[in-house]
Amino acid sequence: MDSPVSNDKTFHDPRGKFPKPPFPSQTQPFPGLARDMEPKPDHGETSYQGSGRLKGRKALITGGDSGMGRAAAIAYAREGADVAISYLPDEEPDAREVIELIKKEGRIGIALPGDLRDEDYCRRIVAEAVRQLGGLDILVNNAGRQQQRQSLADISSEDFDATMKTNIYAMFWLTKAALPHLREGSAIIQTTSVQAYDPSANLVDYAMTKAAMMNFTKSMAKQLGPKGIRVNGVAPGPIWTPLQVSGGQTQEKLVKFGGNTPLGRPGQPAELASIYVQLAAADASYATGQIYGAAGGSGQP
Ligand code: NAD
Ligand code: MG
């Protein structure tokens, strides 16, 4: 039985909280803009309330212009952190909005446009974040490339290379560059996926990278635990973001997006913000090497 959404902000039916399929068919050129999606994704712009959980912390979030990265950036700023975001130059309109929201909280917001497939750029943004924020203690490896292909034969070497570089190499380069700056108590967070555990037939290259990110999270947690640095991952299910409308899904799947989950709808980035906060916050001090799911009742972990 459907019940109306409660007006109580702390108690409501998760099924009716956000839009359900069918969604309007829509495509954007990669990487896409949240601004132009219909319906517009919710990144917590009007809803996320902070309580000082990340006071004084300094975060670098890749892909912080839209989707999960943007939800994390808004939440981190409202929890008291200064935040640098990376994004592709084409995403400037989305990124501007995020920087304004960060600054509105009285926090430092740094915009670092560029292409993560370039090792020099990865090194540079870590150095810039450290310089402009006055240090770094949270790294969120969140940017990602997902382009669906029906057959292995349709995945070009250029495609394969772009997916590996964006999703795996950048995480490796950024983490390596960040480590000398991360003090005890710092946190590294990867955005992996349910695809790491139960890959779709048409996301072969993408799913491989998400499995690699999950595995990197676990080995690095073992390597960095003795140094007092925690490493965790988030494994979202279907979330309403530009990645999905810019080649990530077929139109047939997009129209029904999230409809086959037990909650009957896709997640919104805002619904994962508190997970990114929790994994970065000092009170989660015993959580490391873990992958936290948010997939509407289906999917693993
Ligand atoms: P999104 O499109 O909002 O974010 C992805 C971001 O990656 C883009 O905003 C872009 O800034 C960045 N990016 C991509 N290629 C880049 C490049 N070459 N250089 C620099 N930046 C680049 O979509 P999202 O869904 O929020 O994606 C964030 C993460 O969530 C990704 O790692 C994705 O794999 C993961 N994820 C998404 C879903 C979902 O259903 N949306 C599910 C599971 C995991
Ligand atoms: Mg974007």
XYZ file of C-alpha atoms and ligand atoms in Angstrom:
346
model
C 0.000 0.000 0.000
C 1.404 3.402 -0.967
C 1.423 5.915 1.828
C 1.882 9.642 1.303
C 5.291 11.132 1.991
C 5.423 12.342 5.571
C 6.145 16.000 6.250
C 8.364 14.883 9.121
C 11.950 15.288 7.825
C 13.212 12.481 10.040
C 10.614 9.822 9.208
C 9.181 8.915 5.838
C 8.373 6.122 3.434
C 11.498 5.610 1.277
C 9.387 4.460 -1.682
C 7.573 7.726 -2.211
C 10.392 10.096 -1.327
C 11.749 10.654 -4.871
C 10.662 10.237 -8.529
C 9.811 6.779 -9.842
C 9.908 5.442 -13.404
C 8.755 5.862 -16.107
C 11.266 8.648 -16.826
C 11.313 10.754 -19.996
C 13.675 9.376 -22.619
C 16.722 11.694 -22.777
C 20.326 11.770 -23.930
C 23.178 14.191 -23.463
C 26.662 14.095 -24.907
C 29.233 12.732 -22.395
C 29.840 13.830 -19.635
C 26.368 15.413 -19.344
C 25.056 18.045 -16.978
C 22.823 17.527 -13.936
C 21.349 20.927 -14.773
C 19.779 19.578 -17.977
C 18.317 16.324 -16.615
C 14.589 15.754 -16.366
C 13.719 15.356 -13.532
C 16.670 17.218 -11.984
C 18.697 15.069 -9.588
C 18.592 15.926 -5.894
C 22.083 16.346 -4.389
C 20.834 17.622 -1.043
C 20.971 21.277 -2.080
C 17.912 22.163 0.006
C 17.817 19.197 2.401
C 21.260 18.301 3.799
C 21.804 19.623 7.297
C 25.254 19.465 8.840
C 26.238 19.134 12.475
C 29.986 19.824 12.505
C 31.021 16.232 11.850
C 33.905 17.245 9.549
C 34.863 20.528 11.142
C 38.185 21.833 9.781
C 38.716 18.884 7.463
C 40.141 19.304 3.938
C 38.716 17.207 1.132
C 39.439 16.559 -2.541
C 36.504 14.995 -4.406
C 36.851 13.948 -8.058
C 33.718 14.369 -10.155
C 32.423 16.781 -7.519
C 30.312 18.755 -9.994
C 27.393 16.316 -10.192
C 26.018 13.031 -8.897
C 27.437 11.390 -5.793
C 30.512 13.635 -5.826
C 28.349 16.749 -5.692
C 26.173 15.318 -2.910
C 29.351 14.547 -0.938
C 30.794 18.040 -1.633
C 27.653 19.802 -0.387
C 27.417 17.589 2.683
C 31.131 17.916 3.517
C 30.918 21.722 3.347
C 27.826 21.720 5.578
C 29.691 19.475 8.024
C 32.450 22.093 8.219
C 35.026 20.919 5.660
C 36.848 22.920 2.985
C 36.401 21.191 -0.365
C 38.238 21.009 -3.698
C 36.363 19.427 -6.601
C 37.679 18.111 -9.914
C 35.548 17.838 -13.061
C 35.823 18.007 -16.855
C 35.937 21.518 -18.396
C 32.574 20.874 -20.143
C 30.971 20.574 -16.701
C 31.737 24.144 -15.657
C 28.026 25.112 -15.249
C 27.387 22.280 -12.753
C 30.714 22.921 -10.986
C 29.959 26.653 -10.557
C 26.780 25.798 -8.652
C 28.690 23.461 -6.317
C 31.435 26.005 -5.607
C 28.772 28.608 -4.782
C 27.036 26.200 -2.403
C 30.344 25.428 -0.644
C 31.161 29.120 -0.287
C 27.660 29.827 1.010
C 28.591 27.662 4.009
C 31.575 29.925 4.668
C 33.959 27.179 3.574
C 36.746 27.252 0.975
C 35.622 25.814 -2.377
C 38.261 25.133 -5.037
C 37.480 24.319 -8.680
C 40.020 22.100 -10.476
C 38.854 21.405 -14.060
C 40.774 18.913 -16.209
C 41.068 15.362 -17.482
C 41.895 12.642 -14.961
C 43.280 10.394 -17.699
C 46.375 12.589 -17.537
C 48.844 11.613 -14.795
C 50.308 15.130 -14.591
C 46.874 16.628 -14.045
C 46.211 14.103 -11.243
C 49.459 15.097 -9.519
C 48.729 18.778 -10.053
C 45.244 18.731 -8.515
C 46.516 17.026 -5.390
C 49.245 19.668 -5.104
C 46.721 22.472 -5.745
C 44.242 21.098 -3.212
C 47.017 20.878 -0.608
C 48.196 24.398 -1.388
C 44.809 26.102 -1.528
C 43.158 24.202 1.333
C 46.298 24.214 3.476
C 46.520 20.423 3.576
C 44.476 17.343 2.725
C 42.868 14.666 4.913
C 39.989 13.298 2.821
C 40.381 11.943 -0.725
C 37.241 10.787 -2.548
C 38.011 8.874 -5.766
C 34.570 9.254 -7.287
C 34.886 10.332 -10.945
C 33.932 7.607 -13.380
C 33.290 6.700 -16.996
C 30.445 4.323 -17.922
C 29.525 3.800 -21.577
C 27.267 0.844 -22.264
C 28.110 -1.474 -25.180
C 25.912 -4.430 -26.185
C 28.837 -6.588 -27.318
C 32.510 -6.972 -26.482
C 33.107 -6.387 -30.202
C 31.678 -2.872 -29.787
C 34.197 -1.872 -27.088
C 37.008 -0.148 -28.968
C 40.539 -0.042 -27.617
C 40.003 3.713 -27.134
C 36.872 3.005 -25.071
C 38.624 0.389 -22.992
C 41.599 2.658 -22.398
C 39.400 5.631 -21.439
C 37.434 3.550 -18.935
C 40.572 2.063 -17.360
C 42.362 5.414 -17.208
C 39.430 7.331 -15.734
C 38.307 4.739 -13.217
C 41.495 2.883 -12.200
C 44.630 4.792 -13.230
C 43.366 8.124 -11.880
C 42.544 6.492 -8.523
C 46.078 5.045 -8.436
C 47.766 8.329 -9.440
C 45.684 10.477 -7.089
C 46.072 8.189 -4.101
C 49.818 7.917 -4.659
C 50.145 11.702 -4.916
C 47.918 12.298 -1.871
C 49.553 9.803 0.507
C 52.561 11.931 1.518
C 50.087 14.596 2.671
C 47.616 12.384 4.575
C 48.112 12.436 8.334
C 46.895 9.834 10.818
C 43.106 10.080 10.956
C 42.753 10.770 7.225
C 40.287 8.873 5.067
C 40.234 7.654 1.465
C 36.896 6.749 -0.118
C 36.238 5.096 -3.490
C 32.927 5.124 -5.339
C 32.717 1.534 -6.589
C 29.369 -0.054 -7.588
C 27.022 -3.000 -7.361
C 28.625 -3.727 -10.754
C 31.747 -4.874 -8.871
C 29.748 -7.840 -7.580
C 27.039 -8.517 -10.170
C 28.122 -7.071 -13.523
C 25.647 -6.268 -16.318
C 26.182 -7.881 -19.725
C 26.548 -4.484 -21.412
C 28.968 -2.905 -18.885
C 31.949 -5.266 -19.189
C 34.828 -2.746 -19.101
C 33.124 -0.505 -16.542
C 32.250 -3.376 -14.185
C 35.864 -4.629 -14.314
C 37.057 -1.245 -13.052
C 34.517 -1.183 -10.223
C 35.727 -4.624 -9.086
C 39.300 -3.320 -9.207
C 38.313 -0.282 -7.114
C 36.656 -2.524 -4.536
C 39.792 -4.684 -4.382
C 42.131 -1.648 -4.181
C 40.056 -0.429 -1.231
C 40.703 -3.653 0.649
C 44.439 -3.977 -0.052
C 45.054 -0.306 0.697
C 43.118 -0.586 3.976
C 45.596 -3.309 5.008
C 48.584 -1.254 3.890
C 47.411 1.997 5.505
C 45.739 0.706 8.687
C 49.132 0.575 10.452
C 49.596 4.226 9.434
C 46.247 5.303 10.908
C 44.581 6.000 7.549
C 41.226 4.427 6.742
C 40.165 3.309 3.248
C 36.554 2.470 2.390
C 34.227 2.315 -0.579
C 30.622 3.060 -1.467
C 28.743 0.687 -3.794
C 25.702 2.484 -5.199
C 22.927 0.774 -7.139
C 20.972 2.716 -9.770
C 21.322 6.426 -8.992
C 19.827 9.263 -11.059
C 22.929 11.081 -12.380
C 24.325 12.490 -15.681
C 26.456 9.367 -16.149
C 23.262 7.425 -16.865
C 21.878 9.813 -19.510
C 25.192 10.385 -21.347
C 25.804 6.872 -22.658
C 25.694 4.890 -19.409
C 22.375 3.172 -20.194
C 20.243 2.240 -23.181
C 17.139 4.451 -23.489
C 15.011 1.362 -22.871
C 16.661 0.852 -19.464
C 16.741 4.570 -18.654
C 12.965 4.947 -18.965
C 12.493 2.130 -16.399
C 15.564 3.097 -14.371
C 15.517 1.718 -10.812
C 12.020 0.271 -11.269
C 13.139 -3.299 -10.599
C 14.590 -2.560 -7.146
C 12.476 -3.433 -4.086
C 11.963 0.309 -3.476
C 10.676 0.659 -7.047
C 12.742 3.711 -7.998
C 16.333 4.851 -8.514
C 18.245 6.504 -5.714
C 19.070 10.198 -5.717
C 22.647 11.349 -4.985
C 21.358 13.080 -1.826
C 20.460 9.683 -0.355
C 24.136 8.668 -0.315
C 25.600 11.888 1.089
C 25.459 10.715 4.693
C 27.434 7.558 3.780
C 30.308 9.651 2.392
C 30.173 11.778 5.549
C 30.147 8.734 7.821
C 33.153 7.133 6.098
C 35.179 10.353 6.394
C 34.119 11.195 9.958
C 36.401 10.466 12.900
C 33.686 8.584 14.803
C 33.751 5.800 12.161
C 37.265 5.045 13.416
C 36.945 1.226 13.263
C 35.547 1.112 9.698
C 38.261 0.424 7.141
C 38.466 -1.921 4.153
C 34.670 -1.900 3.974
C 32.268 -1.339 1.096
C 28.987 0.344 2.000
C 26.045 -0.380 -0.290
C 23.048 1.797 -1.165
C 21.055 0.057 -3.864
C 17.384 0.174 -2.973
C 17.267 -3.404 -1.729
C 18.865 -5.309 -4.586
C 22.543 -5.737 -5.422
C 25.564 -6.433 -3.263
C 27.370 -5.911 -0.911
P 28.269 11.840 -12.663
O 28.258 11.872 -14.144
O 27.532 12.870 -11.933
O 29.745 11.832 -12.111
C 30.840 11.291 -12.789
C 31.895 12.369 -12.886
O 33.102 11.798 -13.364
C 31.547 13.482 -13.846
O 30.810 14.510 -13.232
C 32.927 13.938 -14.305
O 33.288 15.118 -13.620
C 33.853 12.846 -13.868
N 34.682 12.363 -14.987
C 34.377 11.423 -15.905
N 35.403 11.282 -16.774
C 36.377 12.145 -16.367
C 37.673 12.457 -16.840
N 38.229 11.832 -17.905
N 38.377 13.409 -16.195
C 37.843 14.054 -15.127
N 36.640 13.771 -14.621
C 35.912 12.839 -15.238
O 27.722 10.401 -12.295
P 27.719 9.567 -10.922
O 26.789 8.467 -11.188
O 27.533 10.425 -9.745
O 29.176 8.954 -10.891
C 30.025 9.037 -9.769
C 30.574 7.669 -9.462
O 29.508 6.820 -9.088
C 31.261 7.002 -10.648
O 32.472 6.420 -10.231
C 30.288 5.905 -11.033
O 30.947 4.815 -11.589
C 29.685 5.573 -9.676
N 28.411 4.850 -9.701
C 27.299 5.416 -10.245
C 26.107 4.719 -10.205
C 24.841 5.294 -10.785
O 23.850 4.569 -10.921
N 24.782 6.558 -11.113
C 26.045 3.444 -9.632
C 27.189 2.909 -9.096
C 28.373 3.617 -9.120
Mg 29.254 15.824 -14.001
